CSV table of C-alpha atoms and ligand atoms in Angstrom, one decimal:
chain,number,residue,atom,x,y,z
A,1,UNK,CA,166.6,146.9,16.9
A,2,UNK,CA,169.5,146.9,14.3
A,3,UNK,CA,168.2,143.3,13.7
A,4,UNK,CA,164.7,145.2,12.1
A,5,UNK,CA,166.6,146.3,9.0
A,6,UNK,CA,167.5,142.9,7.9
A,7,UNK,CA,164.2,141.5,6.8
A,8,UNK,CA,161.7,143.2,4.3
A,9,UNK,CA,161.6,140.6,1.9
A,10,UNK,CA,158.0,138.7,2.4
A,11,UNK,CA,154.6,139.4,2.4
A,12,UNK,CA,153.0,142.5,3.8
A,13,UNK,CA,151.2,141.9,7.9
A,14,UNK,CA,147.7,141.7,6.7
A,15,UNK,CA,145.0,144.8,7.6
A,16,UNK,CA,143.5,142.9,10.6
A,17,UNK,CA,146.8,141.8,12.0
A,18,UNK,CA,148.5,145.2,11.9
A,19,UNK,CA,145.1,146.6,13.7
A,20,UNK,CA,145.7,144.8,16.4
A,21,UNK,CA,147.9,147.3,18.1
A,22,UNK,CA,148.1,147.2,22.2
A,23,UNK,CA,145.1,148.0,23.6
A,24,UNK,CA,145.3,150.4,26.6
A,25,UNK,CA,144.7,147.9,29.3
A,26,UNK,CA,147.2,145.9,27.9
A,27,UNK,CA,150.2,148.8,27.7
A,28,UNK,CA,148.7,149.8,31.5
A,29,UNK,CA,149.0,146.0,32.7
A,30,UNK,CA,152.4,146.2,31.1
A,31,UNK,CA,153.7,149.3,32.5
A,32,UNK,CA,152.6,147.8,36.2
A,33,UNK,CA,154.7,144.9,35.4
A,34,UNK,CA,157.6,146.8,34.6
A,35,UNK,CA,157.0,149.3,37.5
A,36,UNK,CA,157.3,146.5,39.6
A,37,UNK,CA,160.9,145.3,38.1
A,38,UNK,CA,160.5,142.0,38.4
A,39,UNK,CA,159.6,140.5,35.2
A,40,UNK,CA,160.7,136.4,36.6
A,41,UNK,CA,158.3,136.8,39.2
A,42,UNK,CA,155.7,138.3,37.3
A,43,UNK,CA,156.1,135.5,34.4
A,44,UNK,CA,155.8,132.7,37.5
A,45,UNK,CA,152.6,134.5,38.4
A,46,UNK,CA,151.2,134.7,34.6
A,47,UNK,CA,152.2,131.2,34.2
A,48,UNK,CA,150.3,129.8,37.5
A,49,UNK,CA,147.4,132.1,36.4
A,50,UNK,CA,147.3,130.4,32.7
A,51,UNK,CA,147.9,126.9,34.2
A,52,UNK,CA,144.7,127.5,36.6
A,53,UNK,CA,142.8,129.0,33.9
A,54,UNK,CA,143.1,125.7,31.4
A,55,UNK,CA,143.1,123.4,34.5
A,56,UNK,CA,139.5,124.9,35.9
A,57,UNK,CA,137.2,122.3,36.9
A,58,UNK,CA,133.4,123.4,36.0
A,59,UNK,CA,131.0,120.2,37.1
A,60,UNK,CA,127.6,120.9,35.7
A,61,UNK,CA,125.0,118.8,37.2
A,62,UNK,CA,122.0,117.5,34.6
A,63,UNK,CA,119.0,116.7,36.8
A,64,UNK,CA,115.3,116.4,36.0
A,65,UNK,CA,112.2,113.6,36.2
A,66,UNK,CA,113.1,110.6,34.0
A,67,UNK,CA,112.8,110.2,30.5
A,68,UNK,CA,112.7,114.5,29.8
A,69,UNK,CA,115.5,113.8,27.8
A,70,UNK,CA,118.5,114.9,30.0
A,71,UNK,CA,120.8,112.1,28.6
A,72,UNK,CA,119.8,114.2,24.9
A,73,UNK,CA,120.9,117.5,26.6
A,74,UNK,CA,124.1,116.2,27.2
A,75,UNK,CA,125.1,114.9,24.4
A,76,UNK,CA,124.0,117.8,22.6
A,77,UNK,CA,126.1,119.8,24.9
A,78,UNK,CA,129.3,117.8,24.1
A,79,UNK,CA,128.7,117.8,20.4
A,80,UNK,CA,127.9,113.9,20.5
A,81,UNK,CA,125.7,111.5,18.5
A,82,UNK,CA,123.5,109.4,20.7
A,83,UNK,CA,125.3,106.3,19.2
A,84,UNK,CA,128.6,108.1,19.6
A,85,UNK,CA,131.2,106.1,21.6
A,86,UNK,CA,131.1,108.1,25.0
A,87,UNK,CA,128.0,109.4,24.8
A,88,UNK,CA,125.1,109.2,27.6
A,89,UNK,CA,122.5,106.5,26.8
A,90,UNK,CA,119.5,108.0,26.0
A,91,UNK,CA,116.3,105.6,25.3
A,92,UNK,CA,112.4,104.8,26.5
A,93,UNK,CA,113.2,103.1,29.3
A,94,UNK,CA,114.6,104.7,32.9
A,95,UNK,CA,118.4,104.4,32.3
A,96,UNK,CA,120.3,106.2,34.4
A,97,UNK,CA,120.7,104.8,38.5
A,98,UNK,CA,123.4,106.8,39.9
A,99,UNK,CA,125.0,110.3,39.0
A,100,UNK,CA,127.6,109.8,35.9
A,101,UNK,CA,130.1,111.7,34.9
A,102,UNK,CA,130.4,112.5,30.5
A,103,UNK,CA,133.7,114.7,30.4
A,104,UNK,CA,134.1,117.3,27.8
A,105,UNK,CA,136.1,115.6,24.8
A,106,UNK,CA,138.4,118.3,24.5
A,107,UNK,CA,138.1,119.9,27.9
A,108,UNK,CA,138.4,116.8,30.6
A,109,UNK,CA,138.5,119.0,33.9
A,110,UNK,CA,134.6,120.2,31.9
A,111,UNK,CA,132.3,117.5,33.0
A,112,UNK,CA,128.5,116.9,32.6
A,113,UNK,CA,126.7,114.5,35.3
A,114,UNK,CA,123.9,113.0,34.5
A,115,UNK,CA,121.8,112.5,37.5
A,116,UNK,CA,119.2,110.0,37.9
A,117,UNK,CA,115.7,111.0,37.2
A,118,UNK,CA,113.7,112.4,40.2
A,119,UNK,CA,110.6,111.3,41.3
A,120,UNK,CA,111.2,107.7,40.7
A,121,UNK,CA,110.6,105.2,43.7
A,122,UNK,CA,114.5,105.1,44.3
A,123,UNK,CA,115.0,109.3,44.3
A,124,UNK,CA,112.3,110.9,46.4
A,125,UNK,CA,113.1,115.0,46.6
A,126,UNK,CA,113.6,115.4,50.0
A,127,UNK,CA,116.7,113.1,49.7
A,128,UNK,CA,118.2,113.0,46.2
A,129,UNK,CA,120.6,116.2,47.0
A,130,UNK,CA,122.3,114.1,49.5
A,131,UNK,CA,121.7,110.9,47.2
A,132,UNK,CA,123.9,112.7,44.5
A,133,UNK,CA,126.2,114.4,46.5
A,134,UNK,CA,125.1,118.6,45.4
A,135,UNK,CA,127.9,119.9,46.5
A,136,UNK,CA,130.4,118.3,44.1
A,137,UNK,CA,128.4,120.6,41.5
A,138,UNK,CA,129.1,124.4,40.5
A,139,UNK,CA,125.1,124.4,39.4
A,140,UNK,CA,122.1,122.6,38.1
A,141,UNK,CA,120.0,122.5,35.3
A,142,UNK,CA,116.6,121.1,36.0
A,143,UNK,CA,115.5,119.2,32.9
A,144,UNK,CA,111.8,119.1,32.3
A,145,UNK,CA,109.6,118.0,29.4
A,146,UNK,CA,106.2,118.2,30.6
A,147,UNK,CA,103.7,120.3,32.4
A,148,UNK,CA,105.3,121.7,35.8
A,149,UNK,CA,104.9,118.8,38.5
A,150,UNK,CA,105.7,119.0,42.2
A,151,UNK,CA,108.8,116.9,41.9
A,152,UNK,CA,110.1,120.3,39.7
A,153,UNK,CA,108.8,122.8,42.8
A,154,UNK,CA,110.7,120.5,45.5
A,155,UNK,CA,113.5,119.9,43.8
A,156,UNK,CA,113.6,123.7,43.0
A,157,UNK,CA,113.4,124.8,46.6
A,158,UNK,CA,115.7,122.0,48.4
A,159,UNK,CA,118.7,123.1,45.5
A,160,UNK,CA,118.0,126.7,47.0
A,161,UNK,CA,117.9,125.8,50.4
A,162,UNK,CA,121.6,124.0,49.7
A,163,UNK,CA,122.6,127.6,48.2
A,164,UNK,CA,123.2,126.1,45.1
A,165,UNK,CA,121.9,128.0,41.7
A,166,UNK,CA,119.7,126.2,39.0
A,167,UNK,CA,119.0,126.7,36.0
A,168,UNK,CA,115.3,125.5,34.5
A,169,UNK,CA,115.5,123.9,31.1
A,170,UNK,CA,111.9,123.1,29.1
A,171,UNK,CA,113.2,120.4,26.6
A,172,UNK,CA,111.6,118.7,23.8
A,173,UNK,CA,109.7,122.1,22.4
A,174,UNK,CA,110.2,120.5,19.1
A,175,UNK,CA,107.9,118.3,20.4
A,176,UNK,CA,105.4,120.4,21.2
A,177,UNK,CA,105.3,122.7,18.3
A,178,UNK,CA,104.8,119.7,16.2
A,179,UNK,CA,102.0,118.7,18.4
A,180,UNK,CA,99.9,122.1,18.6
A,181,UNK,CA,100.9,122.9,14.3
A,182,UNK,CA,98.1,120.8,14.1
A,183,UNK,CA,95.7,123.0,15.5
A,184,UNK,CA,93.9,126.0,13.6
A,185,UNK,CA,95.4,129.0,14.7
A,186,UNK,CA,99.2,128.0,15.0
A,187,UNK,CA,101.3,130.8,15.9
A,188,UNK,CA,104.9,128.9,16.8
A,189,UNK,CA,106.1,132.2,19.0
A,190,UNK,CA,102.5,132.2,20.7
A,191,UNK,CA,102.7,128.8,21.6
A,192,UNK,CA,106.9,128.9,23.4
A,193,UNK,CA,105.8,132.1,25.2
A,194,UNK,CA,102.9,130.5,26.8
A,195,UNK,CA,105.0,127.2,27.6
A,196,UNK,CA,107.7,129.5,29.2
A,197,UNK,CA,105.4,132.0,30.9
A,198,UNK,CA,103.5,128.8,32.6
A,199,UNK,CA,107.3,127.6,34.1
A,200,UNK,CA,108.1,131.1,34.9
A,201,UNK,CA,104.6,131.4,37.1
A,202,UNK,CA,105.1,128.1,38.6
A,203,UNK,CA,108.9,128.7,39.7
A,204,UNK,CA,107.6,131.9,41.6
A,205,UNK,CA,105.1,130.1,43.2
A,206,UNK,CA,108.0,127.7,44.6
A,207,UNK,CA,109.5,130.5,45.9
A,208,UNK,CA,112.1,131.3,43.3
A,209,UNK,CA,112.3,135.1,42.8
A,210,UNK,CA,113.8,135.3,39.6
A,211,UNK,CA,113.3,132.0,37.9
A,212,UNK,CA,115.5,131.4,34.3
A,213,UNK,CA,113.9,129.0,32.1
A,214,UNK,CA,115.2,128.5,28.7
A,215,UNK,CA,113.0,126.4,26.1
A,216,UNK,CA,114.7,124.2,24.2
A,217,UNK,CA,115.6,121.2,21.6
A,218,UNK,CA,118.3,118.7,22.1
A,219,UNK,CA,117.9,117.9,18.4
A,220,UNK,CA,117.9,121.8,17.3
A,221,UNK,CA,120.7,123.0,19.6
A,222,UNK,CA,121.0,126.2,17.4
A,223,UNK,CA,117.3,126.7,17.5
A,224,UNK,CA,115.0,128.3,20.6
A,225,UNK,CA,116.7,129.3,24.5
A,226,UNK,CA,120.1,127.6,23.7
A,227,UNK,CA,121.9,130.6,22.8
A,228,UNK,CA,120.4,132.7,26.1
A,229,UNK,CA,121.3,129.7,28.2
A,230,UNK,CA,125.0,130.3,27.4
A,231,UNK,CA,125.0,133.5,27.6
A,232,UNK,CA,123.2,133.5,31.2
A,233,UNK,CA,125.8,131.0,32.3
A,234,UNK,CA,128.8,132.8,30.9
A,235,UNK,CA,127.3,136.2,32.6
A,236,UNK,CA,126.8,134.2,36.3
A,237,UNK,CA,130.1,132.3,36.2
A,238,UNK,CA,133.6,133.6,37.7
A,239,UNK,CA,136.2,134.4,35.2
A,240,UNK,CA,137.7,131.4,35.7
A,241,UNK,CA,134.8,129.1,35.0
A,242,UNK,CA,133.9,131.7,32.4
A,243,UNK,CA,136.7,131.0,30.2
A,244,UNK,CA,136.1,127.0,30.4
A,245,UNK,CA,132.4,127.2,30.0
A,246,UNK,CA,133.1,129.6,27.0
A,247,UNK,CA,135.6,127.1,25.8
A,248,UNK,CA,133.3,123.8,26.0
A,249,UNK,CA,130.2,125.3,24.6
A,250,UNK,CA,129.2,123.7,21.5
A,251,UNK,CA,130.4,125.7,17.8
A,252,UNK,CA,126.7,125.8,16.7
A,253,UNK,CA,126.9,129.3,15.6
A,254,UNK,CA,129.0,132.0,14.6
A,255,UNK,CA,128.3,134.2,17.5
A,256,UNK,CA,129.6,131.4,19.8
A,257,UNK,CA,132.7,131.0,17.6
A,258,UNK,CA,133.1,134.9,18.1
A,259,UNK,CA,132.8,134.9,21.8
A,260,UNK,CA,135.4,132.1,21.8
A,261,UNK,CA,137.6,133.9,19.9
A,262,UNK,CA,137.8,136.6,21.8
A,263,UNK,CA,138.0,134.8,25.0
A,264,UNK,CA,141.2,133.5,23.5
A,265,UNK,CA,142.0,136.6,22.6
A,266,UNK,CA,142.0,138.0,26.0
A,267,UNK,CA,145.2,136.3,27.0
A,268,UNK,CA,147.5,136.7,23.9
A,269,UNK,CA,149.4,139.2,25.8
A,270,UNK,CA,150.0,136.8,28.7
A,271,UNK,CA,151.0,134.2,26.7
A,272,UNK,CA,153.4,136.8,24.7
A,273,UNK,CA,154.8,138.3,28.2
A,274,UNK,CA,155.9,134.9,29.3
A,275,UNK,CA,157.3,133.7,26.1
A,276,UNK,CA,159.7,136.5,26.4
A,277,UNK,CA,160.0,136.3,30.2
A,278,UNK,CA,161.0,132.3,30.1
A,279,UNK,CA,164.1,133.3,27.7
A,280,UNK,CA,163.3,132.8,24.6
A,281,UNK,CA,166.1,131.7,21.6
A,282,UNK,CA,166.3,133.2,18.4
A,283,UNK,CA,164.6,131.6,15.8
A,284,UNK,CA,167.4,130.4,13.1
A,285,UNK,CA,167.8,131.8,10.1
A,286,UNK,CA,165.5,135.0,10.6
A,287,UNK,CA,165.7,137.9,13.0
A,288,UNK,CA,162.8,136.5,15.3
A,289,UNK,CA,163.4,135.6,18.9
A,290,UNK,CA,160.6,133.8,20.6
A,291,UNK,CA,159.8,130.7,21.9
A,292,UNK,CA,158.3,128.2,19.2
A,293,UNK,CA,157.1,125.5,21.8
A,294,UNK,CA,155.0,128.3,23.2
A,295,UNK,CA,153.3,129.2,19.7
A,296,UNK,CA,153.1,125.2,19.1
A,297,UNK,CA,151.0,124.6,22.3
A,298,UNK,CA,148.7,127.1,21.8
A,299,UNK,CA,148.0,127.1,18.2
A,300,UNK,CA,147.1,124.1,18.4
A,301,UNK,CA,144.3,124.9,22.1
A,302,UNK,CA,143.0,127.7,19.4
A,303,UNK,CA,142.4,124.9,16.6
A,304,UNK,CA,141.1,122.6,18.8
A,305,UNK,CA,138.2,125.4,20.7
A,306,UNK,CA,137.4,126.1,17.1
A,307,UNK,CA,136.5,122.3,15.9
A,308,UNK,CA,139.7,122.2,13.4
A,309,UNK,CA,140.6,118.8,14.1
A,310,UNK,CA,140.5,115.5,13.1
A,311,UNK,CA,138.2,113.8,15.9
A,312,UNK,CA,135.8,117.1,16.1
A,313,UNK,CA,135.3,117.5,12.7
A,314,UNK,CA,134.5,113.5,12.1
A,315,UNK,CA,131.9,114.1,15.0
A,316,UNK,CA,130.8,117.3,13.4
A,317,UNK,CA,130.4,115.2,10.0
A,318,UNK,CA,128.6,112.7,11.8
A,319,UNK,CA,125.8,115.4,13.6
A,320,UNK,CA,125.4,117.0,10.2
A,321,UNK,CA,125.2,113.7,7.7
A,322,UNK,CA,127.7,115.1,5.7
A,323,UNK,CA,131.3,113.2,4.6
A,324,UNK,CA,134.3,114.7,6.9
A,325,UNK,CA,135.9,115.5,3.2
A,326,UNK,CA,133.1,118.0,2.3
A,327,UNK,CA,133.6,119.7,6.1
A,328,UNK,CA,137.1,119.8,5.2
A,329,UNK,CA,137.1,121.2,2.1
A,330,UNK,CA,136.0,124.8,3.9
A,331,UNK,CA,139.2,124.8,5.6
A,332,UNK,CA,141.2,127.6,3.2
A,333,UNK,CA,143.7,129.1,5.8
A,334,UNK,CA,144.4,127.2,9.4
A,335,UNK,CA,145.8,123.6,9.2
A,336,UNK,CA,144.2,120.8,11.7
A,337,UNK,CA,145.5,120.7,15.0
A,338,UNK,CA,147.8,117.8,14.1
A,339,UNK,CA,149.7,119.4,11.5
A,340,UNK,CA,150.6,121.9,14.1
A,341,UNK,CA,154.1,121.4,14.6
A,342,UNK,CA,157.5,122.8,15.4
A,343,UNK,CA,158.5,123.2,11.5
A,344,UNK,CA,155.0,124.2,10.8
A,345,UNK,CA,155.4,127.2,13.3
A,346,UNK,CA,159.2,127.9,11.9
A,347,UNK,CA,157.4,127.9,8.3
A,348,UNK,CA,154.9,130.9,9.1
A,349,UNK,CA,157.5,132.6,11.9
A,350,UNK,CA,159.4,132.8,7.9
A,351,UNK,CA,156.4,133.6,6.3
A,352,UNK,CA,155.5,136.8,8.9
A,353,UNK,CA,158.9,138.2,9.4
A,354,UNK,CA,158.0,141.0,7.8
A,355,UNK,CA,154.8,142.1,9.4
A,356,UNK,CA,155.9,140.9,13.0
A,357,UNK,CA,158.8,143.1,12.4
A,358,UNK,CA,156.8,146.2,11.6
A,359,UNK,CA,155.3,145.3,15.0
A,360,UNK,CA,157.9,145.4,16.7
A,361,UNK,CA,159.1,149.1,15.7
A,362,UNK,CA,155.3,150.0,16.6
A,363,UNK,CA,155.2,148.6,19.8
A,364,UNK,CA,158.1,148.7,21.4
A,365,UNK,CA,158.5,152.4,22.1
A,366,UNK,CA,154.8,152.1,24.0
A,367,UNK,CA,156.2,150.3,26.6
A,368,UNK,CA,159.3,151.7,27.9
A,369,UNK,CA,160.1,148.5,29.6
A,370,UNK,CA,159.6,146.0,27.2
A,371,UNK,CA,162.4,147.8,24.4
A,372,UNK,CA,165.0,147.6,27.1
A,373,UNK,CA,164.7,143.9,27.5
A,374,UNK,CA,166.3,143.9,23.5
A,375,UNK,CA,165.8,140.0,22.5
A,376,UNK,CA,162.9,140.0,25.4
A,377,UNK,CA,160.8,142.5,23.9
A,378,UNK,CA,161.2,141.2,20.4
A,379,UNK,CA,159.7,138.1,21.0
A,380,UNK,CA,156.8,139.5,23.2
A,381,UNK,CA,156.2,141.2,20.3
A,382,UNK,CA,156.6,138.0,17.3
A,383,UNK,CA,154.7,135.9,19.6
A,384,UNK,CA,151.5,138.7,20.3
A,385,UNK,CA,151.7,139.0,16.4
A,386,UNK,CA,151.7,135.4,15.3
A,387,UNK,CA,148.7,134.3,18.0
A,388,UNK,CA,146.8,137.3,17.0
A,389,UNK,CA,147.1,136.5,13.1
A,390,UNK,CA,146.8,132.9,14.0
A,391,UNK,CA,143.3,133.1,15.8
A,392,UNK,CA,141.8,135.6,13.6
A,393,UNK,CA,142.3,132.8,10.5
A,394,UNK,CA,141.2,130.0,12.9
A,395,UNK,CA,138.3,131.3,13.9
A,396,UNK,CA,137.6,132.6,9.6
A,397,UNK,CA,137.8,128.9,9.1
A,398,UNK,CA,135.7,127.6,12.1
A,399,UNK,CA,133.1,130.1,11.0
A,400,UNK,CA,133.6,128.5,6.7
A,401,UNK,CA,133.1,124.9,8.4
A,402,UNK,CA,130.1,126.1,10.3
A,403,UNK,CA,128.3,126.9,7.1
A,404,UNK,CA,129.5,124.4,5.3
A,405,UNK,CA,128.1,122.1,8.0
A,406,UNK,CA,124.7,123.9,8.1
A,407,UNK,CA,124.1,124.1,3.9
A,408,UNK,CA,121.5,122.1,3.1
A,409,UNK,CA,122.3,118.7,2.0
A,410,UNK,CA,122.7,118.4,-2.0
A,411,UNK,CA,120.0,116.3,-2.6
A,412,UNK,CA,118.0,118.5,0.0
A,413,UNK,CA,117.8,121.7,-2.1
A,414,UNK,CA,116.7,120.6,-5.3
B,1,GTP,N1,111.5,115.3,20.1
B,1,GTP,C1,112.5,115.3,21.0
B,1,GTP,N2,112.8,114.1,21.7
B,1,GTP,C2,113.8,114.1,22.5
B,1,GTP,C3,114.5,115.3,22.8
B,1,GTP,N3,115.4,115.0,23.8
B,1,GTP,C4,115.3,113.7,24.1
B,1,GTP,N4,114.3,113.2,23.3
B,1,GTP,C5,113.8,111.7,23.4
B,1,GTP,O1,113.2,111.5,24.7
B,1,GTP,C6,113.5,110.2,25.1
B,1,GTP,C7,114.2,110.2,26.5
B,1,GTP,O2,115.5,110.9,26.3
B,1,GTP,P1,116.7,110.6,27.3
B,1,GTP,O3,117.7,111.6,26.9
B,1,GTP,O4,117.1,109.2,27.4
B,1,GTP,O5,116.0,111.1,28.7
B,1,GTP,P2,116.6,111.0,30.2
B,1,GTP,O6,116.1,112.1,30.9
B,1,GTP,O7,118.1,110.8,30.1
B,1,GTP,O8,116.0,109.6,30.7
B,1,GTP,P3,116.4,108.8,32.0
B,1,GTP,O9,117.9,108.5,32.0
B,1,GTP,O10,115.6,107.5,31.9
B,1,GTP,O11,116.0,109.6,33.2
B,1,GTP,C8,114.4,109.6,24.0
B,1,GTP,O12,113.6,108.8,23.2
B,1,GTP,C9,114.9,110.8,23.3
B,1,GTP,O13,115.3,110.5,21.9
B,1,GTP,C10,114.2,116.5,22.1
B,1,GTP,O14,114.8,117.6,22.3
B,1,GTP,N5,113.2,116.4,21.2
B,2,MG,MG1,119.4,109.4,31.0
């Protein structure tokens, strides 16, 4: 801790960073660690557990009549343009024969199948689970668009009877609201309640006790159900799928970009206990010690679940209408995953000497294990400090772009 003295030259740890103290389950998960005395075998353990976590598959299977517009739905999900190289065809015409797989851009163990429309003289109900193999799938989302047919009821009860969960999706409301404006007495919240009631009441009758039916627009993803969708997901899922799911959801508002952020969040601490575990180096020229291919790897996973990079933010640009510059130009504090390199990471380790320092003489005396492993606990410490600061400007700047994105056009609000 002599080393502390030696830098108090840059700028001060700003108010958010130095708030984020360790939080008591984090000192109690570290005390156990240390109990235990075996930090290499712990750090083998928290590796395996972060490996598993990233590595996750989640296979979400899109299923529905043909033509509701489940192709739509999953590009919408992936944050793709219809005519955006890898996205599902979408169309008039019946266009998807046999269940096909649209991986997550970012996330490829994330993957949306697209399942052939039900009810078509090729798919009868009784035999499309087996036809589409329903086990491969961790659930189902039933993709309607119209009134509640018995292809919706079957399908419904044989994806029970495999034990399998489903989720009912009502797409197109768009659609509909435009229809019934024209009428007299329009009232828009009227008009979705009755349209969900009538699935809710038809899902009971097929025997489902609980039916969850979420209305929404493929072409207004922010709008309607979408948001209670995730959310129902993310509550039903096991951790594990949890953190994917959380990760792949599409940044269409800043409460998503929250939730992510916190999801990161969650496993700073691991990150930080391995970085010191694996034996990190010092970092040249300042008093740090930590391991800089650690903060490279996942500086760059935070900019990426966020949208800061090149290929999201071109197919954000492209969603929205707006030139990639414009989307850029709300970028103040985070670079683009690409610029994330190991002389970036030695430029801000400079820059936050002083604040991860201060960290360090407020943390280590917490956990009594942790200060006797000297260099060890130092760079738990720098590297909990610089993903911590790192994250919180991310997700700032995701949240800038997001608004950026949703602005109405110039010539729009004139
Ligand atoms: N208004 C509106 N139209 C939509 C929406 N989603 C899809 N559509 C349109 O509905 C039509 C069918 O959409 P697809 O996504 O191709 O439907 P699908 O279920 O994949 O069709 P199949 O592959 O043939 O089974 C297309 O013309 C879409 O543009 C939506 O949310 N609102
Ligand atoms: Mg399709």
């Amino acid at each position: 801790l002599k080393l502390i003295s030696v830098i108090r030259t840059t700028e001060p740890p700003p108010k958010a960073a130095m708030a984020g103290r360790l939080s008591r389950r984090e000192i109690e998960e570290l005390k156990a660690i240390f109990e235990r005395g075996n930090l290499t075998a712990a750090a083998a353990e928290l590796q395996k557990k972060l490996e598993s976590l990233e590595n996750t598959p989640l296979d979400i299977a899109i299923t529905g009549e043909s033509g509701t517009g489940k192709s739509s739905f999953i590009n919408a999900i992936l944050g793709l343009h219809d005519d955006h190289e890898g996205a599902a065809k979408t169309g008039v015409t019946q266009t998807t024969m046999e269940p096909k797989a649209y991986p997550h851009p970012r996330l490829p163990n994330v993957k949306l199948w697209d399942l052939p429309g039900i009810g078509t003289p090729s798919f009868q109900a009784d035999k499309y689970l087996n036809q589409v193999k329903f086990n491969n799938y961790d659930f189902f989302i039933i993709v309607s668009a119209t009134r509640f047919t018995s292809h919706h009821t079957n399908l419904a009860r044989e994806i029970h009877k495999m034990g399998k969960r489903f989720y009912y999706v009502r797409s197109k409301v768009d659609h509909d609201l435009n229809a019934e404006k024209r009428k007299k007495n329009f009232n828009e919240a009227r008009t979705l309640q009755e349209i969900k009631e009538d699935c809710i009441k038809n899902l009971r009758k097929a025997g489902e006790a609980s039916p969850r039916v979420f209305l929404l627009s493929s072409w207004e993803l922010a709008n309607y159900d979408f948001q209670l969708l995730q959310e129902t997901l993310q509550n039903e899922l096991d951790d594990q799928k949890r953190h994917v799911f959380i990760l792949a959801v599409p940044n269409i508002s800043a409460k998503i970009l929250e939730k992510k952020k916190t999801e990161l969040q969650e496993h700073i601490w691991e990150v930080a206990l391995l970085s010191c575990a694996i034996g990190a180096l010092p970092v040249p020229g300042l008093s740090l010690i930590c391991d800089v291919a650690i903060l490279v790897i996942h500086m760059k996973c935070y900019c990426e679940a966020f949208g800061l990079d090149d290929e999201s933010l071109s197919r954000l640009a492209q969603q929205v209408g707006k030139p990639v510059a414009e989307l850029k130009s709300a970028i103040k504090k985070s670079p683009l995953a690409s610029a994330i390199t190991k002389e970036f990471v030695l430029t801000v380790l400079s820059r936050s000497a002083c604040g991860a320092l201060m960290m360090v003489e407020l943390i280590l005396d917490f956990v009594p294990g942790l200060g006797s492993l000297a260099g060890g606990g130092i760079s738990f410490v720098t590297t909990r400090y610089l993903l911590q600061r790192f994250l919180h400007e991310a997700a700032e700047d995701a949240q800038k772009v997001l608004t950026k994105a949703l602005e109405p056009k110039a010539e729009e609000s004139i």
